[in-house]
Coordinates of C-alpha atoms in Angstrom, one line a residue:
M1 CA 0.1 0.1 -0.1
K2 CA 0.9 3.6 -0.4
V3 CA 1.5 5.4 2.9
L4 CA 1.7 9.1 3.5
L5 CA 3.1 10.0 7.2
I6 CA 2.5 13.9 7.9
W7 CA 4.1 16.1 10.6
P8 CA 1.7 19.2 11.3
K9 CA 2.7 22.8 11.7
S10 CA 2.4 24.7 14.8
R11 CA 3.1 28.3 15.8
G12 CA 6.5 27.4 17.6
D13 CA 8.2 26.2 14.7
I14 CA 10.3 29.4 14.0
Y15 CA 12.8 28.3 16.8
A16 CA 13.4 24.7 16.3
I17 CA 12.5 22.2 13.7
A18 CA 13.9 18.8 14.4
E19 CA 13.6 15.6 12.1
P20 CA 10.3 13.8 12.4
L21 CA 11.8 10.9 14.3
A22 CA 8.5 9.1 15.3
L23 CA 7.4 9.1 11.6
E24 CA 10.9 7.7 10.6
Y25 CA 10.3 4.9 12.9
L26 CA 6.8 4.2 11.3
A27 CA 8.4 4.2 7.8
G28 CA 11.0 1.8 9.0
G29 CA 8.5 -0.6 10.1
L30 CA 6.0 -0.1 7.2
K31 CA 8.7 -0.7 4.7
V32 CA 9.6 -4.1 6.5
D33 CA 6.1 -5.0 5.1
S34 CA 7.0 -3.7 1.6
H35 CA 4.7 -0.6 1.8
E36 CA 5.5 2.5 -0.3
V37 CA 6.0 5.3 2.1
R38 CA 6.6 9.2 2.0
I39 CA 6.9 11.6 4.7
L40 CA 5.6 15.3 4.3
D41 CA 6.9 17.7 6.9
L42 CA 4.5 20.5 6.9
R43 CA 6.6 22.5 9.1
L44 CA 9.2 22.9 6.2
H45 CA 6.7 22.6 3.3
P46 CA 3.2 24.2 4.6
Y47 CA 1.8 24.5 1.2
D48 CA 2.6 20.9 -0.4
L49 CA -0.3 19.0 1.2
D50 CA -2.8 19.1 -1.8
T51 CA 0.0 18.5 -4.5
T52 CA 1.6 15.5 -2.5
L53 CA -2.2 13.9 -2.2
Q54 CA -2.7 14.4 -5.8
E55 CA 0.5 13.3 -7.2
F56 CA 1.2 10.3 -4.5
N57 CA -2.4 9.2 -4.2
P58 CA -1.8 7.3 -1.1
D59 CA -3.9 4.8 0.2
V60 CA -3.4 5.4 3.8
V61 CA -2.5 8.9 5.4
G62 CA -1.1 9.1 8.8
V63 CA -0.8 12.1 11.2
T64 CA 1.1 12.3 14.4
A65 CA 0.0 15.2 17.1
F66 CA 0.8 16.6 20.4
S67 CA -2.0 18.6 22.0
M68 CA -1.2 21.8 20.2
H69 CA -1.4 19.8 16.9
V70 CA -5.1 18.3 17.4
R71 CA -7.1 20.7 15.6
P72 CA -4.2 21.2 12.7
A73 CA -4.4 17.3 12.3
L74 CA -8.1 17.3 11.9
V75 CA -8.0 20.2 9.5
I76 CA -5.3 18.2 7.5
L77 CA -7.3 15.0 7.5
K78 CA -10.6 16.6 6.5
R79 CA -8.9 18.0 3.4
V80 CA -7.5 14.4 2.8
K81 CA -11.0 13.2 2.7
E82 CA -12.0 16.0 0.3
I83 CA -9.4 15.2 -2.2
L84 CA -9.1 11.4 -1.7
P85 CA -12.4 10.2 -0.2
T86 CA -11.4 6.5 -0.2
A87 CA -8.0 7.0 1.7
H88 CA -7.8 5.7 5.1
T89 CA -6.8 8.1 7.9
I90 CA -4.8 7.4 11.0
V91 CA -3.9 9.6 13.8
G92 CA -1.2 8.9 16.7
G93 CA 1.2 10.4 18.8
H94 CA 1.2 11.9 22.3
H95 CA -2.3 13.4 22.6
A96 CA -3.9 10.4 20.9
S97 CA -2.4 8.2 23.6
L98 CA -3.9 10.2 26.4
L99 CA -7.0 11.6 25.0
P100 CA -7.9 9.5 22.0
E101 CA -11.7 11.0 22.0
D102 CA -10.4 14.2 20.6
F103 CA -10.0 12.3 17.3
F104 CA -13.3 10.7 17.3
E105 CA -14.3 12.7 14.1
P106 CA -15.8 11.7 10.6
Q107 CA -12.5 12.3 8.9
V108 CA -10.6 9.9 11.2
D109 CA -10.8 6.3 10.6
F110 CA -8.3 4.9 13.1
V111 CA -6.6 6.4 16.4
V112 CA -3.4 4.7 17.8
S113 CA -2.7 4.9 21.5
G114 CA 0.8 4.3 22.6
E115 CA 3.7 3.2 20.8
G116 CA 2.7 3.1 17.0
V117 CA 4.8 1.0 14.8
I118 CA 3.2 -2.5 15.5
P119 CA -0.6 -1.1 15.7
F120 CA 0.1 0.8 12.5
R121 CA 1.5 -2.3 10.8
S122 CA -1.3 -4.4 12.1
I123 CA -3.9 -1.9 10.6
L124 CA -2.4 -2.2 7.3
R125 CA -2.1 -5.8 7.2
N126 CA -5.8 -5.8 8.0
L127 CA -6.8 -3.3 5.2
E128 CA -4.8 -5.5 2.8
R129 CA -6.7 -8.4 3.7
K130 CA -9.9 -6.7 3.8
L131 CA -10.3 -7.6 7.5
P132 CA -11.9 -5.3 10.3
A133 CA -9.4 -3.7 12.4
L134 CA -11.7 -3.3 15.4
L135 CA -9.8 -5.8 17.8
I136 CA -6.1 -4.4 17.2
P137 CA -4.6 -3.5 20.7
G138 CA -3.9 0.0 21.0
V139 CA -6.2 0.9 18.1
W140 CA -9.6 2.8 18.1
S141 CA -11.3 1.9 14.9
A142 CA -14.5 3.8 13.5
S143 CA -17.4 1.5 12.9
K144 CA -18.6 1.3 9.5
H145 CA -22.2 0.9 10.6
D146 CA -22.4 4.0 13.0
G147 CA -19.1 5.8 12.9
K148 CA -18.7 5.2 16.6
F149 CA -15.1 4.3 17.5
V150 CA -14.3 1.1 19.2
S151 CA -11.1 0.1 21.3
G152 CA -9.1 -2.9 20.5
G153 CA -7.7 -2.9 24.0
T154 CA -4.4 -1.9 25.6
Q155 CA -1.1 -2.8 24.1
P156 CA 1.1 -5.3 25.6
A157 CA 4.6 -3.9 26.9
F158 CA 6.9 -3.4 23.9
N159 CA 10.4 -4.4 23.5
I160 CA 12.4 -1.5 22.4
D161 CA 14.9 -3.6 20.5
E162 CA 12.1 -5.1 18.3
L163 CA 11.4 -1.6 17.0
P164 CA 13.1 -1.0 13.4
M165 CA 15.6 1.2 12.7
P166 CA 14.1 4.6 11.8
D167 CA 14.2 5.4 7.9
R168 CA 16.1 8.6 7.5
S169 CA 16.3 8.3 3.5
L170 CA 12.5 9.6 3.4
T171 CA 13.7 12.9 5.0
A172 CA 17.1 13.2 2.8
G173 CA 15.9 16.4 1.0
D174 CA 15.0 18.2 4.5
R175 CA 18.0 17.2 6.6
N176 CA 20.1 20.2 6.1
S177 CA 17.0 22.2 7.2
Y178 CA 16.6 20.6 10.8
F179 CA 18.0 22.8 13.4
L180 CA 17.7 23.5 17.2
D181 CA 19.2 26.9 17.9
W182 CA 22.5 27.1 16.3
M183 CA 22.9 23.4 16.0
K184 CA 22.3 22.7 12.2
P185 CA 21.9 20.5 10.8
I186 CA 20.8 18.3 13.6
A187 CA 19.8 14.6 13.9
L188 CA 17.8 12.9 16.7
V189 CA 18.6 9.5 18.1
R190 CA 16.7 7.6 21.0
T191 CA 18.8 5.3 23.2
S192 CA 16.0 5.0 25.8
V193 CA 12.4 5.5 26.6
G194 CA 10.7 6.4 29.8
C195 CA 11.3 8.1 33.0
P196 CA 11.1 6.7 36.5
Y197 CA 10.6 10.4 38.1
S198 CA 7.1 11.9 38.7
C199 CA 7.1 15.5 38.0
T200 CA 3.6 16.7 38.1
F201 CA 3.7 18.7 35.2
C202 CA 4.8 15.9 33.0
S203 CA 3.0 13.1 31.7
L204 CA 5.7 11.1 29.9
W205 CA 6.1 8.9 32.9
K206 CA 2.5 8.0 33.0
I207 CA 2.6 7.2 29.2
M208 CA 5.3 4.6 29.9
E209 CA 3.8 3.4 33.4
H210 CA 7.2 4.4 34.9
R211 CA 8.9 1.6 32.9
Y212 CA 12.4 2.7 31.6
H213 CA 13.2 1.0 28.4
K214 CA 16.9 0.8 27.3
R215 CA 18.0 0.0 23.7
D216 CA 20.8 -2.3 23.2
I217 CA 24.2 -0.6 23.0
E218 CA 25.3 -2.2 20.0
R219 CA 22.0 -0.9 18.1
V220 CA 22.6 2.5 19.1
V221 CA 26.2 2.5 17.9
E222 CA 25.2 0.9 14.6
E223 CA 22.5 3.7 14.1
L224 CA 24.9 6.5 15.2
S225 CA 27.3 5.0 12.7
T226 CA 25.0 5.8 9.8
I227 CA 24.2 9.1 10.7
K228 CA 26.2 12.1 8.8
E229 CA 25.1 15.2 10.9
E230 CA 27.5 16.7 13.0
F231 CA 25.0 17.7 15.9
V232 CA 23.1 14.9 17.5
F233 CA 20.1 15.3 20.1
L234 CA 19.6 12.5 22.3
V235 CA 15.9 12.6 22.7
D236 CA 15.7 10.3 25.5
D237 CA 13.2 11.2 28.1
E238 CA 16.3 11.3 30.8
A239 CA 19.5 9.9 29.0
F240 CA 21.7 9.3 32.0
I241 CA 19.4 7.6 34.5
D242 CA 21.4 4.5 34.2
G243 CA 25.0 5.8 34.5
R244 CA 26.8 2.5 34.2
R245 CA 24.8 1.8 30.8
M246 CA 25.8 5.3 29.5
L247 CA 29.5 5.0 30.4
R248 CA 29.5 1.6 28.5
L249 CA 27.8 3.5 25.6
A250 CA 30.5 6.2 25.5
E251 CA 33.1 3.7 25.8
A252 CA 31.6 1.8 22.7
L253 CA 31.2 5.0 20.6
K254 CA 34.9 6.1 21.4
E255 CA 36.0 2.5 20.4
A256 CA 34.0 2.9 17.0
G257 CA 35.5 6.1 16.6
I258 CA 32.2 7.9 16.6
Y259 CA 32.4 11.7 17.7
K260 CA 29.5 14.0 17.6
R261 CA 28.4 17.2 19.1
Y262 CA 25.8 16.0 21.6
F263 CA 22.9 17.5 23.3
T264 CA 20.5 15.8 25.5
Y265 CA 18.2 16.1 28.3
C266 CA 19.6 15.6 32.0
R267 CA 18.4 16.0 35.5
I268 CA 20.3 18.2 37.9
D269 CA 20.5 15.3 40.3
T270 CA 21.8 13.1 37.7
V271 CA 24.5 15.5 36.7
L272 CA 25.7 15.4 40.5
R273 CA 25.2 11.4 40.6
N274 CA 27.1 10.8 37.4
R275 CA 30.0 13.4 37.0
D276 CA 32.3 10.7 35.8
V277 CA 29.7 9.5 33.1
L278 CA 29.3 13.0 32.0
A279 CA 33.0 13.6 31.6
A280 CA 33.1 10.6 29.6
W281 CA 30.6 11.7 27.3
R282 CA 32.2 15.2 27.1
E283 CA 35.5 13.6 25.7
I284 CA 33.3 12.2 22.8
G285 CA 31.5 15.4 22.1
L286 CA 28.8 16.2 24.7
E287 CA 28.3 20.0 24.4
R288 CA 24.9 20.9 25.9
L289 CA 22.7 19.7 28.6
F290 CA 18.9 20.4 28.4
I291 CA 18.3 20.6 32.2
G292 CA 14.9 21.1 33.6
V293 CA 15.8 23.4 36.5
D294 CA 11.9 24.0 36.6
A295 CA 11.6 25.7 40.1
V296 CA 13.6 28.2 42.1
S297 CA 11.7 28.1 45.1
K298 CA 11.1 25.3 47.9
K299 CA 7.4 25.9 47.3
D300 CA 7.3 25.1 43.7
L301 CA 10.0 22.3 43.9
H302 CA 7.6 20.7 46.3
E303 CA 4.5 21.3 44.2
F304 CA 6.2 19.9 41.2
N305 CA 7.5 16.9 43.1
K306 CA 11.0 17.5 41.8
K307 CA 12.5 15.7 44.8
L308 CA 15.4 18.2 44.5
A309 CA 16.7 21.0 46.9
L310 CA 18.1 24.4 45.8
E311 CA 21.5 23.4 46.9
Q312 CA 21.6 20.6 44.7
I313 CA 20.3 22.7 41.7
E314 CA 23.2 25.4 42.5
A315 CA 25.9 22.5 42.8
G316 CA 24.6 21.0 39.5
L317 CA 25.0 24.1 37.6
R318 CA 28.5 24.6 39.1
T319 CA 29.2 20.9 37.9
A320 CA 28.3 21.5 34.6
R321 CA 30.5 24.5 34.3
E322 CA 33.4 22.6 35.6
L323 CA 33.1 20.1 33.0
D324 CA 32.7 22.6 30.4
I325 CA 29.2 21.5 29.5
R326 CA 26.9 24.2 28.3
V327 CA 23.5 24.5 30.0
F328 CA 20.0 25.1 28.2
A329 CA 18.2 25.7 31.4
Q330 CA 14.1 25.4 31.4
F331 CA 12.1 27.1 34.1
V332 CA 8.3 26.4 34.5
V333 CA 6.6 29.5 35.5
N334 CA 3.7 28.8 38.0
T335 CA 0.6 30.5 37.5
D336 CA 0.3 31.6 40.9
Y337 CA 3.7 33.9 40.2
D338 CA 3.3 37.6 41.4
H339 CA 5.5 40.4 40.4
D340 CA 8.0 39.4 43.1
D341 CA 8.1 35.6 41.9
F342 CA 9.2 37.0 38.4
Q343 CA 11.9 39.2 39.6
H344 CA 13.1 36.4 41.8
L345 CA 13.4 34.0 38.9
I346 CA 15.3 36.7 36.7
N347 CA 17.6 37.4 40.0
F348 CA 18.2 33.7 40.4
I349 CA 19.2 33.2 36.7
Q350 CA 21.5 36.3 36.5
S351 CA 23.2 35.5 40.0
H352 CA 24.0 31.9 38.6
D353 CA 25.1 33.1 35.2
I354 CA 22.8 30.8 33.5
E355 CA 23.7 31.1 29.7
Y356 CA 20.7 30.0 27.9
P357 CA 17.4 30.3 30.0
T358 CA 14.2 29.3 28.4
F359 CA 10.6 29.3 30.0
T360 CA 7.3 27.6 29.8
I361 CA 4.0 28.4 31.6
L362 CA 2.7 25.8 34.0
T363 CA 0.1 24.0 31.9
P364 CA -2.2 21.2 32.7
I365 CA -1.5 18.8 29.7
P366 CA -3.3 15.6 29.3
G367 CA -2.0 12.9 31.4
T368 CA -1.2 15.0 34.3
E369 CA -3.4 15.2 37.6
L370 CA -3.2 19.1 37.0
L371 CA -5.9 18.7 34.1
K372 CA -9.2 18.1 35.7
P373 CA -11.2 15.5 34.1
D374 CA -14.1 17.8 33.5
F375 CA -11.8 20.4 32.3
S376 CA -13.3 22.7 35.0
N377 CA -9.9 24.5 35.7
V378 CA -9.3 25.2 31.9
V379 CA -10.3 28.8 30.7
E380 CA -9.9 28.4 27.1
L381 CA -12.7 26.0 26.0
Q382 CA -13.9 25.0 22.3
P383 CA -17.8 25.4 21.8
N384 CA -17.9 21.6 22.4
G385 CA -16.8 21.9 26.0
R386 CA -13.3 20.4 25.2
P387 CA -10.1 22.5 25.8
N388 CA -8.8 24.8 22.9
W389 CA -5.7 22.5 22.5
D390 CA -4.0 25.3 20.3
M391 CA -3.2 27.1 23.5
F392 CA -1.5 24.0 25.0
D393 CA 2.1 25.0 23.8
C394 CA 3.2 25.8 27.3
Q395 CA 3.5 29.3 26.2
Q396 CA -0.2 30.5 26.7
I397 CA -2.5 30.9 29.7
V398 CA -4.8 28.1 29.9
V399 CA -6.0 28.3 33.7
N400 CA -6.6 31.2 36.0
T401 CA -3.5 33.3 37.1
K402 CA -3.0 35.0 40.4
L403 CA -1.9 38.1 38.5
P404 CA -4.5 39.5 36.2
R405 CA -4.0 37.7 32.9
A406 CA -2.4 40.9 30.9
E407 CA 0.0 41.6 33.7
F408 CA 0.9 37.8 33.8
M409 CA 1.8 37.8 30.2
R410 CA 3.6 41.2 30.4
E411 CA 5.7 39.9 33.0
Y412 CA 6.2 36.5 31.2
H413 CA 7.3 38.2 27.8
N414 CA 9.5 40.2 30.0
L415 CA 11.5 37.0 30.8
Y416 CA 12.5 36.7 27.2
R417 CA 13.1 40.3 26.6
T418 CA 15.5 40.4 29.7
F419 CA 17.4 37.3 28.2
M420 CA 17.0 38.5 24.6
K421 CA 20.7 38.1 23.5
S422 CA 20.7 34.4 24.3
Y423 CA 17.9 34.1 21.7
A424 CA 18.8 36.6 19.1
T425 CA 20.9 34.3 17.1
A426 CA 18.5 31.3 17.1
K427 CA 15.5 33.5 16.3
K428 CA 17.2 35.0 13.3
H429 CA 18.3 31.8 11.8
G430 CA 14.7 30.2 12.3
E431 CA 13.1 33.2 10.7
S432 CA 15.4 33.2 7.6
L433 CA 15.0 29.4 7.1
L434 CA 11.2 29.7 7.1
K435 CA 11.4 32.7 4.8
E436 CA 13.6 30.7 2.5
R437 CA 11.2 27.7 2.5
Y438 CA 8.1 29.9 1.8
V439 CA 9.4 32.4 -0.6
N440 CA 8.6 30.3 -3.8
S441 CA 5.6 28.3 -2.4
N442 CA 2.7 29.4 -4.5
Q443 CA 0.9 26.3 -5.4
H444 CA -2.5 25.5 -4.0
Q445 CA -2.5 28.8 -1.8
S446 CA -6.2 28.6 -0.9
F447 CA -5.8 25.5 1.2
A448 CA -2.4 26.4 2.6
T449 CA -3.6 30.0 3.5
R450 CA -6.8 28.7 5.2
L451 CA -4.6 26.4 7.1
M452 CA -2.1 28.8 8.2
Q453 CA -5.0 31.2 9.3
E454 CA -6.6 28.5 11.2
L455 CA -3.3 27.8 13.1
E456 CA -2.8 31.4 14.1
E457 CA -6.4 32.3 15.2
V458 CA -5.7 31.8 18.9
T459 CA -7.3 33.8 21.7
V460 CA -4.8 35.8 23.8

């Protein structure tokens, strides 16, 4: 079968566009079954949907979606059905794994919850054999009789080493455009999945049920040996939890002569616990750590369930500097912040000489206890009573704040203004990249313009 896999566009793509690794994993699995697969990255090709559908004429179209992609995904699949009424449509990804009901719409045939490779392959196998897909674990299928969605049950625990290698050949034409800040071009690699910690604002640990799945070291080395990019982002939910394993991986990469410029996630206490491991990785190219500092007060550290003390945060930042590893520090701005709290955050960053701070607004994302089951704490709702998922990019207010909404947002934007020098290079690069991509895109403007307008119509 001919399969088109789509990554939607969102408003935050100006600052970072990394390769669609989840779709490359899907493609790797589908090619094992001899399907013909294409990947369309609408972040880089926002006007190419109609042309691709008409020229490729896929039998199946799949879209992945975080919460902020819910409406764009539905708009995309509605357009798919308009152009190719007989095409089968599938939605998967983070949001579908937590709230699949948001995709129970006429333009959707299947919703995949959880890891997607095995269920996706099973759906196509049934379609080829003209068999019903109502009993596939991890899949919600629209009934042909009444359109209602039926669950095939939960998926069994998967073996991470049974997943195929991601097929990067399908993004060959885009690879020079993938970037994070100044790191361009950049590739993504996953060596593990899951996190044993339970931060209240995060849902990753719930999706994986606290399991921490580790790939075989030889397979990771094999994959990295095929990557041409100089920059590599290890997208593990928390890469260095198993220090001994990561030390063995560093040694294996060194022995194989594989040196990259690495960037990855890491907790502060992991930095303190695994200094020797990070030193070994620094020798083979580790340059930056994405550290979720998240909170700078005892109250917020407790509320976020970080299980950290401020003294550990300060010690971890010092350790990173001593190892000559740059820190990309994320801070979660609590919705109960007042003016003094914002200033305290600024003072903390400046006093600890944090080179690259970034910020998110505490958001009750699906899968966390911060989101009430009846959505009663969400102030941005759709007419159907569901949250306005467009706003769930962690840069918008979706619940009540202690400060008046306008004052809170002024203070929040001031954080970025205060540290503007840290972002200037990345912002300029991102804007020039998107301008370059859009300048000659004039085909099928009507739908592309409508899609872009819909994405930008967000209540502030």
